[in-house]
Amino acid sequence: MADPVVIATWPFGRLAVETALRALQAGNSALEAALAGAQAVEDDPAVRSVGLGGLGNALGTVSLDACIMDGRTLQCGAVAGVENIRHVAALAKLVADKTPHVFLVGEGAKWFALQNGFSLEPLFTPESIAEWAQKRPKVKDPAATPIMPAPTAADSHDTVTVLVRDAAGHLGGVCTTSGLAYKLPGRVGDSPIIGAGLYVDDEAGAAGSTGVGEEIIRIGAAMLMTEAMRQGKSAQEACDLAVQRVHAFAARRGVHPARVAFIAIDPKGNPAASCTERTEFQYAVARGNAIELRQAKPFAPKM
Ligand code: ASP
């Protein structure tokens, strides 16, 4: 038996890591622990990018995306564009547990939630509405369609992605987000996409993403990292590879690499993270009982 390892994105990842560790100590599986950690962040109204209190889209509607994956079985589930349901990570797990499908969206996902005892609730808080209104991209003609901000705005996103390796070496992962604030209604990022926002395989490793989802989808980030680890790369090398790929594809399009960050746990149980240069990326790590917040060193590949 090895020490359990938990890694989660952003400073609020500390809450996820602490909660996941307690869940592991209570005898839960790696996936259940990751879910408990993610759900603690969904429940925190002060976090403006996940669950309750998330910032709304261009119309002010809070629309959530999530996915889960079990490294033992490759069971996975996902939901996207879900309104008025707070615990979308748990809903994604239910898709995996109770249906033959992997991915439910919008009204269908909401209907499935209601069938399974979830309740509807407003996901904004007085504080989140005020922040939404204050930071909303200003439009000349309020009657016109709101203008989209550049999707790289530093403070308009931040997903919680939680990866867990339990003492028996099994892996589980969860990703949950309200996505980019002020996004176009209907926009879905990487977070609920298996292989982009999350991929977990006991035999290869676990990997997750955060940041500008469009760039993460473009490189198939989580699958890229997991396959790199399957071929023997460390978690750090896998995360750096994903950053390198973002740089390479940005160069091909003549744009700056977007703000993105990656986390991973390799099959040996090493946690690691990497990010592009303009991303101030902090993440939380637990090994055994020790929990710490770390700052990722941006990776600048030689091009
Ligand atoms: N990846 C998320 C999205 O694009 C946002 C984030 O993690 O910051 O929806």
mmCIF file of N, CA, C and O in Angstrom, residues 1-75:
data_model
loop_
_atom_site.group_PDB
_atom_site.id
_atom_site.type_symbol
_atom_site.label_atom_id
_atom_site.label_comp_id
_atom_site.label_asym_id
_atom_site.label_seq_id
_atom_site.Cartn_x
_atom_site.Cartn_y
_atom_site.Cartn_z
ATOM 1 N N MET A 1 0.834 -1.209 0.000
ATOM 2 C CA MET A 1 0.000 0.000 0.000
ATOM 3 C C MET A 1 0.871 1.261 0.000
ATOM 4 O O MET A 1 1.804 1.375 0.782
ATOM 5 N N ALA A 2 0.541 2.174 -0.896
ATOM 6 C CA ALA A 2 1.315 3.428 -0.974
ATOM 7 C C ALA A 2 0.501 4.560 -0.359
ATOM 8 O O ALA A 2 -0.698 4.415 -0.122
ATOM 9 N N ASP A 3 1.160 5.695 -0.137
ATOM 10 C CA ASP A 3 0.420 6.880 0.321
ATOM 11 C C ASP A 3 -0.550 7.311 -0.768
ATOM 12 O O ASP A 3 -0.178 7.341 -1.946
ATOM 13 N N PRO A 4 -1.772 7.698 -0.399
ATOM 14 C CA PRO A 4 -2.665 8.244 -1.427
ATOM 15 C C PRO A 4 -2.129 9.578 -1.951
ATOM 16 O O PRO A 4 -1.428 10.295 -1.229
ATOM 17 N N VAL A 5 -2.478 9.894 -3.186
ATOM 18 C CA VAL A 5 -2.058 11.161 -3.803
ATOM 19 C C VAL A 5 -3.296 11.836 -4.381
ATOM 20 O O VAL A 5 -4.102 11.183 -5.051
ATOM 21 N N VAL A 6 -3.443 13.114 -4.097
ATOM 22 C CA VAL A 6 -4.556 13.879 -4.668
ATOM 23 C C VAL A 6 -3.982 15.174 -5.236
ATOM 24 O O VAL A 6 -3.127 15.808 -4.599
ATOM 25 N N ILE A 7 -4.433 15.564 -6.404
ATOM 26 C CA ILE A 7 -4.010 16.844 -6.985
ATOM 27 C C ILE A 7 -5.250 17.540 -7.536
ATOM 28 O O ILE A 7 -6.142 16.876 -8.074
ATOM 29 N N ALA A 8 -5.334 18.850 -7.337
ATOM 30 C CA ALA A 8 -6.501 19.588 -7.831
ATOM 31 C C ALA A 8 -6.084 20.981 -8.274
ATOM 32 O O ALA A 8 -5.164 21.584 -7.712
ATOM 33 N N THR A 9 -6.782 21.497 -9.286
ATOM 34 C CA THR A 9 -6.420 22.773 -9.902
ATOM 35 C C THR A 9 -6.790 23.979 -9.037
ATOM 36 O O THR A 9 -7.804 23.975 -8.354
ATOM 37 N N TRP A 10 -5.961 25.011 -9.109
ATOM 38 C CA TRP A 10 -6.204 26.347 -8.557
ATOM 39 C C TRP A 10 -6.190 26.346 -7.020
ATOM 40 O O TRP A 10 -6.307 25.285 -6.396
ATOM 41 N N PRO A 11 -6.083 27.522 -6.440
ATOM 42 C CA PRO A 11 -6.033 27.592 -4.970
ATOM 43 C C PRO A 11 -7.254 26.947 -4.302
ATOM 44 O O PRO A 11 -7.128 26.330 -3.240
ATOM 45 N N PHE A 12 -8.435 27.050 -4.931
ATOM 46 C CA PHE A 12 -9.587 26.390 -4.299
ATOM 47 C C PHE A 12 -9.468 24.872 -4.382
ATOM 48 O O PHE A 12 -10.260 24.150 -3.771
ATOM 49 N N GLY A 13 -8.475 24.403 -5.111
ATOM 50 C CA GLY A 13 -8.177 22.971 -5.138
ATOM 51 C C GLY A 13 -7.804 22.440 -3.763
ATOM 52 O O GLY A 13 -7.957 21.241 -3.495
ATOM 53 N N ARG A 14 -7.353 23.345 -2.872
ATOM 54 C CA ARG A 14 -7.007 22.889 -1.518
ATOM 55 C C ARG A 14 -8.244 22.296 -0.821
ATOM 56 O O ARG A 14 -8.156 21.251 -0.175
ATOM 57 N N LEU A 15 -9.377 22.980 -0.994
ATOM 58 C CA LEU A 15 -10.625 22.457 -0.408
ATOM 59 C C LEU A 15 -10.950 21.089 -1.013
ATOM 60 O O LEU A 15 -11.335 20.146 -0.294
ATOM 61 N N ALA A 16 -10.752 20.971 -2.315
ATOM 62 C CA ALA A 16 -11.035 19.693 -2.987
ATOM 63 C C ALA A 16 -10.121 18.593 -2.466
ATOM 64 O O ALA A 16 -10.569 17.471 -2.184
ATOM 65 N N VAL A 17 -8.858 18.921 -2.319
ATOM 66 C CA VAL A 17 -7.869 17.936 -1.890
ATOM 67 C C VAL A 17 -8.134 17.491 -0.440
ATOM 68 O O VAL A 17 -8.101 16.296 -0.126
ATOM 69 N N GLU A 18 -8.405 18.470 0.412
ATOM 70 C CA GLU A 18 -8.696 18.126 1.821
ATOM 71 C C GLU A 18 -9.917 17.216 1.914
ATOM 72 O O GLU A 18 -9.930 16.224 2.633
ATOM 73 N N THR A 19 -10.947 17.573 1.146
ATOM 74 C CA THR A 19 -12.191 16.803 1.197
ATOM 75 C C THR A 19 -11.979 15.405 0.618
ATOM 76 O O THR A 19 -12.463 14.403 1.160
ATOM 77 N N ALA A 20 -11.238 15.332 -0.481
ATOM 78 C CA ALA A 20 -10.982 14.028 -1.110
ATOM 79 C C ALA A 20 -10.174 13.125 -0.181
ATOM 80 O O ALA A 20 -10.443 11.921 -0.066
ATOM 81 N N LEU A 21 -9.210 13.729 0.508
ATOM 82 C CA LEU A 21 -8.378 12.941 1.422
ATOM 83 C C LEU A 21 -9.219 12.353 2.551
ATOM 84 O O LEU A 21 -9.082 11.173 2.903
ATOM 85 N N ARG A 22 -10.112 13.177 3.085
ATOM 86 C CA ARG A 22 -11.005 12.682 4.150
ATOM 87 C C ARG A 22 -11.885 11.550 3.614
ATOM 88 O O ARG A 22 -12.119 10.555 4.295
ATOM 89 N N ALA A 23 -12.354 11.707 2.389
ATOM 90 C CA ALA A 23 -13.210 10.667 1.804
ATOM 91 C C ALA A 23 -12.434 9.370 1.614
ATOM 92 O O ALA A 23 -12.965 8.272 1.830
ATOM 93 N N LEU A 24 -11.164 9.477 1.229
ATOM 94 C CA LEU A 24 -10.337 8.262 1.097
ATOM 95 C C LEU A 24 -10.158 7.602 2.458
ATOM 96 O O LEU A 24 -10.253 6.373 2.590
ATOM 97 N N GLN A 25 -9.898 8.451 3.477
ATOM 98 C CA GLN A 25 -9.696 7.898 4.826
ATOM 99 C C GLN A 25 -10.957 7.207 5.332
ATOM 100 O O GLN A 25 -10.895 6.271 6.122
ATOM 101 N N ALA A 26 -12.123 7.672 4.839
ATOM 102 C CA ALA A 26 -13.389 7.054 5.252
ATOM 103 C C ALA A 26 -13.687 5.793 4.440
ATOM 104 O O ALA A 26 -14.752 5.193 4.582
ATOM 105 N N GLY A 27 -12.771 5.404 3.562
ATOM 106 C CA GLY A 27 -12.928 4.135 2.849
ATOM 107 C C GLY A 27 -13.518 4.244 1.460
ATOM 108 O O GLY A 27 -13.836 3.233 0.835
ATOM 109 N N ASN A 28 -13.662 5.469 0.951
ATOM 110 C CA ASN A 28 -14.218 5.633 -0.399
ATOM 111 C C ASN A 28 -13.178 5.317 -1.478
ATOM 112 O O ASN A 28 -11.970 5.374 -1.234
ATOM 113 N N SER A 29 -13.666 5.019 -2.672
ATOM 114 C CA SER A 29 -12.771 4.729 -3.805
ATOM 115 C C SER A 29 -12.128 6.031 -4.289
ATOM 116 O O SER A 29 -12.549 7.137 -3.917
ATOM 117 N N ALA A 30 -11.140 5.877 -5.171
ATOM 118 C CA ALA A 30 -10.468 7.059 -5.743
ATOM 119 C C ALA A 30 -11.489 7.959 -6.439
ATOM 120 O O ALA A 30 -11.477 9.185 -6.259
ATOM 121 N N LEU A 31 -12.390 7.365 -7.217
ATOM 122 C CA LEU A 31 -13.377 8.185 -7.927
ATOM 123 C C LEU A 31 -14.346 8.871 -6.958
ATOM 124 O O LEU A 31 -14.633 10.062 -7.103
ATOM 125 N N GLU A 32 -14.822 8.121 -5.964
ATOM 126 C CA GLU A 32 -15.739 8.745 -4.990
ATOM 127 C C GLU A 32 -15.050 9.890 -4.253
ATOM 128 O O GLU A 32 -15.666 10.919 -3.960
ATOM 129 N N ALA A 33 -13.776 9.697 -3.946
ATOM 130 C CA ALA A 33 -13.039 10.749 -3.232
ATOM 131 C C ALA A 33 -12.878 11.976 -4.127
ATOM 132 O O ALA A 33 -13.058 13.121 -3.674
ATOM 133 N N ALA A 34 -12.557 11.753 -5.397
ATOM 134 C CA ALA A 34 -12.421 12.884 -6.328
ATOM 135 C C ALA A 34 -13.749 13.626 -6.447
ATOM 136 O O ALA A 34 -13.797 14.858 -6.477
ATOM 137 N N LEU A 35 -14.831 12.864 -6.473
ATOM 138 C CA LEU A 35 -16.164 13.473 -6.573
ATOM 139 C C LEU A 35 -16.479 14.304 -5.325
ATOM 140 O O LEU A 35 -16.980 15.429 -5.427
ATOM 141 N N ALA A 36 -16.163 13.761 -4.158
ATOM 142 C CA ALA A 36 -16.420 14.508 -2.915
ATOM 143 C C ALA A 36 -15.636 15.815 -2.934
ATOM 144 O O ALA A 36 -16.156 16.881 -2.555
ATOM 145 N N GLY A 37 -14.393 15.753 -3.393
ATOM 146 C CA GLY A 37 -13.561 16.957 -3.450
ATOM 147 C C GLY A 37 -14.140 17.987 -4.402
ATOM 148 O O GLY A 37 -14.245 19.175 -4.086
ATOM 149 N N ALA A 38 -14.544 17.537 -5.581
ATOM 150 C CA ALA A 38 -15.096 18.449 -6.588
ATOM 151 C C ALA A 38 -16.399 19.063 -6.082
ATOM 152 O O ALA A 38 -16.676 20.247 -6.281
ATOM 153 N N GLN A 39 -17.193 18.235 -5.409
ATOM 154 C CA GLN A 39 -18.499 18.706 -4.931
ATOM 155 C C GLN A 39 -18.350 19.775 -3.846
ATOM 156 O O GLN A 39 -19.162 20.694 -3.762
ATOM 157 N N ALA A 40 -17.310 19.670 -3.049
ATOM 158 C CA ALA A 40 -17.083 20.702 -2.021
ATOM 159 C C ALA A 40 -16.865 22.054 -2.693
ATOM 160 O O ALA A 40 -17.311 23.099 -2.185
ATOM 161 N N VAL A 41 -16.206 22.043 -3.848
ATOM 162 C CA VAL A 41 -15.989 23.306 -4.564
ATOM 163 C C VAL A 41 -17.279 23.762 -5.253
ATOM 164 O O VAL A 41 -17.601 24.957 -5.268
ATOM 165 N N GLU A 42 -18.052 22.811 -5.785
ATOM 166 C CA GLU A 42 -19.362 23.180 -6.366
ATOM 167 C C GLU A 42 -20.236 23.865 -5.317
ATOM 168 O O GLU A 42 -21.031 24.752 -5.624
ATOM 169 N N ASP A 43 -20.095 23.434 -4.067
ATOM 170 C CA ASP A 43 -20.937 23.967 -2.986
ATOM 171 C C ASP A 43 -20.463 25.314 -2.448
ATOM 172 O O ASP A 43 -21.176 25.950 -1.676
ATOM 173 N N ASP A 44 -19.253 25.716 -2.814
ATOM 174 C CA ASP A 44 -18.698 26.955 -2.258
ATOM 175 C C ASP A 44 -19.169 28.148 -3.095
ATOM 176 O O ASP A 44 -18.720 28.338 -4.230
ATOM 177 N N PRO A 45 -20.059 28.984 -2.554
ATOM 178 C CA PRO A 45 -20.613 30.081 -3.368
ATOM 179 C C PRO A 45 -19.585 31.150 -3.683
ATOM 180 O O PRO A 45 -19.802 31.990 -4.558
ATOM 181 N N ALA A 46 -18.438 31.117 -2.996
ATOM 182 C CA ALA A 46 -17.411 32.139 -3.253
ATOM 183 C C ALA A 46 -16.596 31.809 -4.499
ATOM 184 O O ALA A 46 -15.899 32.674 -5.030
ATOM 185 N N VAL A 47 -16.660 30.576 -4.965
ATOM 186 C CA VAL A 47 -15.912 30.211 -6.176
ATOM 187 C C VAL A 47 -16.770 30.569 -7.381
ATOM 188 O O VAL A 47 -17.845 30.016 -7.581
ATOM 189 N N ARG A 48 -16.299 31.503 -8.186
ATOM 190 C CA ARG A 48 -17.100 32.087 -9.269
ATOM 191 C C ARG A 48 -17.059 31.295 -10.579
ATOM 192 O O ARG A 48 -17.537 31.773 -11.606
ATOM 193 N N SER A 49 -16.437 30.131 -10.549
ATOM 194 C CA SER A 49 -16.248 29.421 -11.816
ATOM 195 C C SER A 49 -16.691 27.970 -11.757
ATOM 196 O O SER A 49 -16.468 27.226 -12.709
ATOM 197 N N VAL A 50 -17.325 27.597 -10.650
ATOM 198 C CA VAL A 50 -17.742 26.200 -10.455
ATOM 199 C C VAL A 50 -19.050 26.197 -9.662
ATOM 200 O O VAL A 50 -19.158 26.894 -8.649
ATOM 201 N N GLY A 51 -20.029 25.423 -10.109
ATOM 202 C CA GLY A 51 -21.229 25.160 -9.311
ATOM 203 C C GLY A 51 -21.959 26.410 -8.849
ATOM 204 O O GLY A 51 -22.064 27.407 -9.576
ATOM 205 N N LEU A 52 -22.465 26.371 -7.611
ATOM 206 C CA LEU A 52 -23.209 27.501 -7.036
ATOM 207 C C LEU A 52 -22.325 28.750 -7.023
ATOM 208 O O LEU A 52 -21.183 28.696 -6.574
ATOM 209 N N GLY A 53 -22.877 29.856 -7.532
ATOM 210 C CA GLY A 53 -22.108 31.106 -7.533
ATOM 211 C C GLY A 53 -21.230 31.276 -8.761
ATOM 212 O O GLY A 53 -20.496 32.259 -8.859
ATOM 213 N N GLY A 54 -21.304 30.333 -9.703
ATOM 214 C CA GLY A 54 -20.530 30.480 -10.948
ATOM 215 C C GLY A 54 -21.052 31.672 -11.746
ATOM 216 O O GLY A 54 -22.225 32.029 -11.640
ATOM 217 N N LEU A 55 -20.174 32.297 -12.523
ATOM 218 C CA LEU A 55 -20.612 33.442 -13.322
ATOM 219 C C LEU A 55 -21.401 32.980 -14.544
ATOM 220 O O LEU A 55 -21.111 31.926 -15.116
ATOM 221 N N GLY A 56 -22.369 33.779 -14.927
ATOM 222 C CA GLY A 56 -23.268 33.399 -16.004
ATOM 223 C C GLY A 56 -22.651 33.562 -17.387
ATOM 224 O O GLY A 56 -21.568 34.130 -17.554
ATOM 225 N N ASN A 57 -23.376 33.058 -18.379
ATOM 226 C CA ASN A 57 -22.956 33.220 -19.775
ATOM 227 C C ASN A 57 -23.369 34.616 -20.262
ATOM 228 O O ASN A 57 -23.730 35.475 -19.455
ATOM 229 N N ALA A 58 -23.323 34.829 -21.570
ATOM 230 C CA ALA A 58 -23.610 36.159 -22.104
ATOM 231 C C ALA A 58 -25.003 36.655 -21.722
ATOM 232 O O ALA A 58 -25.242 37.856 -21.632
ATOM 233 N N LEU A 59 -25.912 35.724 -21.491
ATOM 234 C CA LEU A 59 -27.279 36.115 -21.113
ATOM 235 C C LEU A 59 -27.468 36.119 -19.598
ATOM 236 O O LEU A 59 -28.564 36.367 -19.105
ATOM 237 N N GLY A 60 -26.430 35.772 -18.858
ATOM 238 C CA GLY A 60 -26.526 35.767 -17.397
ATOM 239 C C GLY A 60 -26.943 34.425 -16.831
ATOM 240 O O GLY A 60 -27.102 34.277 -15.617
ATOM 241 N N THR A 61 -27.116 33.421 -17.674
ATOM 242 C CA THR A 61 -27.529 32.096 -17.200
ATOM 243 C C THR A 61 -26.302 31.283 -16.792
ATOM 244 O O THR A 61 -25.322 31.221 -17.550
ATOM 245 N N VAL A 62 -26.355 30.660 -15.613
ATOM 246 C CA VAL A 62 -25.247 29.801 -15.188
ATOM 247 C C VAL A 62 -25.463 28.423 -15.813
ATOM 248 O O VAL A 62 -26.489 27.786 -15.609
ATOM 249 N N SER A 63 -24.494 27.979 -16.567
ATOM 250 C CA SER A 63 -24.623 26.733 -17.317
ATOM 251 C C SER A 63 -23.382 25.882 -17.024
ATOM 252 O O SER A 63 -22.258 26.303 -17.265
ATOM 253 N N LEU A 64 -23.609 24.701 -16.462
ATOM 254 C CA LEU A 64 -22.490 23.913 -15.921
ATOM 255 C C LEU A 64 -22.135 22.713 -16.796
ATOM 256 O O LEU A 64 -23.000 22.121 -17.453
ATOM 257 N N ASP A 65 -20.853 22.350 -16.746
ATOM 258 C CA ASP A 65 -20.319 21.187 -17.468
ATOM 259 C C ASP A 65 -19.502 20.344 -16.487
ATOM 260 O O ASP A 65 -18.805 20.903 -15.631
ATOM 261 N N ALA A 66 -19.540 19.019 -16.643
ATOM 262 C CA ALA A 66 -18.723 18.170 -15.767
ATOM 263 C C ALA A 66 -18.495 16.807 -16.392
ATOM 264 O O ALA A 66 -19.264 16.367 -17.259
ATOM 265 N N CYS A 67 -17.451 16.129 -15.933
ATOM 266 C CA CYS A 67 -17.286 14.723 -16.289
ATOM 267 C C CYS A 67 -16.516 13.988 -15.199
ATOM 268 O O CYS A 67 -15.892 14.616 -14.341
ATOM 269 N N ILE A 68 -16.632 12.660 -15.242
ATOM 270 C CA ILE A 68 -15.925 11.808 -14.273
ATOM 271 C C ILE A 68 -15.335 10.617 -15.029
ATOM 272 O O ILE A 68 -15.850 10.228 -16.077
ATOM 273 N N MET A 69 -14.267 10.048 -14.463
ATOM 274 C CA MET A 69 -13.733 8.825 -15.084
ATOM 275 C C MET A 69 -13.080 7.946 -14.024
ATOM 276 O O MET A 69 -12.375 8.429 -13.142
ATOM 277 N N ASP A 70 -13.348 6.648 -14.138
ATOM 278 C CA ASP A 70 -12.827 5.651 -13.196
ATOM 279 C C ASP A 70 -11.676 4.900 -13.871
ATOM 280 O O ASP A 70 -11.884 4.238 -14.900
ATOM 281 N N GLY A 71 -10.494 5.006 -13.288
ATOM 282 C CA GLY A 71 -9.304 4.418 -13.911
ATOM 283 C C GLY A 71 -9.282 2.903 -13.916
ATOM 284 O O GLY A 71 -8.546 2.293 -14.688
ATOM 285 N N ARG A 72 -10.080 2.275 -13.035
ATOM 286 C CA ARG A 72 -10.081 0.801 -13.000
ATOM 287 C C ARG A 72 -10.790 0.228 -14.210
ATOM 288 O O ARG A 72 -10.372 -0.754 -14.798
ATOM 289 N N THR A 73 -11.918 0.854 -14.566
ATOM 290 C CA THR A 73 -12.826 0.271 -15.564
ATOM 291 C C THR A 73 -12.952 1.096 -16.841
ATOM 292 O O THR A 73 -13.582 0.644 -17.798
ATOM 293 N N LEU A 74 -12.414 2.306 -16.829
ATOM 294 C CA LEU A 74 -12.616 3.295 -17.900
ATOM 295 C C LEU A 74 -14.087 3.705 -18.024
ATOM 296 O O LEU A 74 -14.496 4.270 -19.049
ATOM 297 N N GLN A 75 -14.875 3.415 -16.983
ATOM 298 C CA GLN A 75 -16.238 3.942 -16.946
ATOM 299 C C GLN A 75 -16.143 5.451 -16.905
ATOM 300 O O GLN A 75 -15.364 6.016 -16.130
#
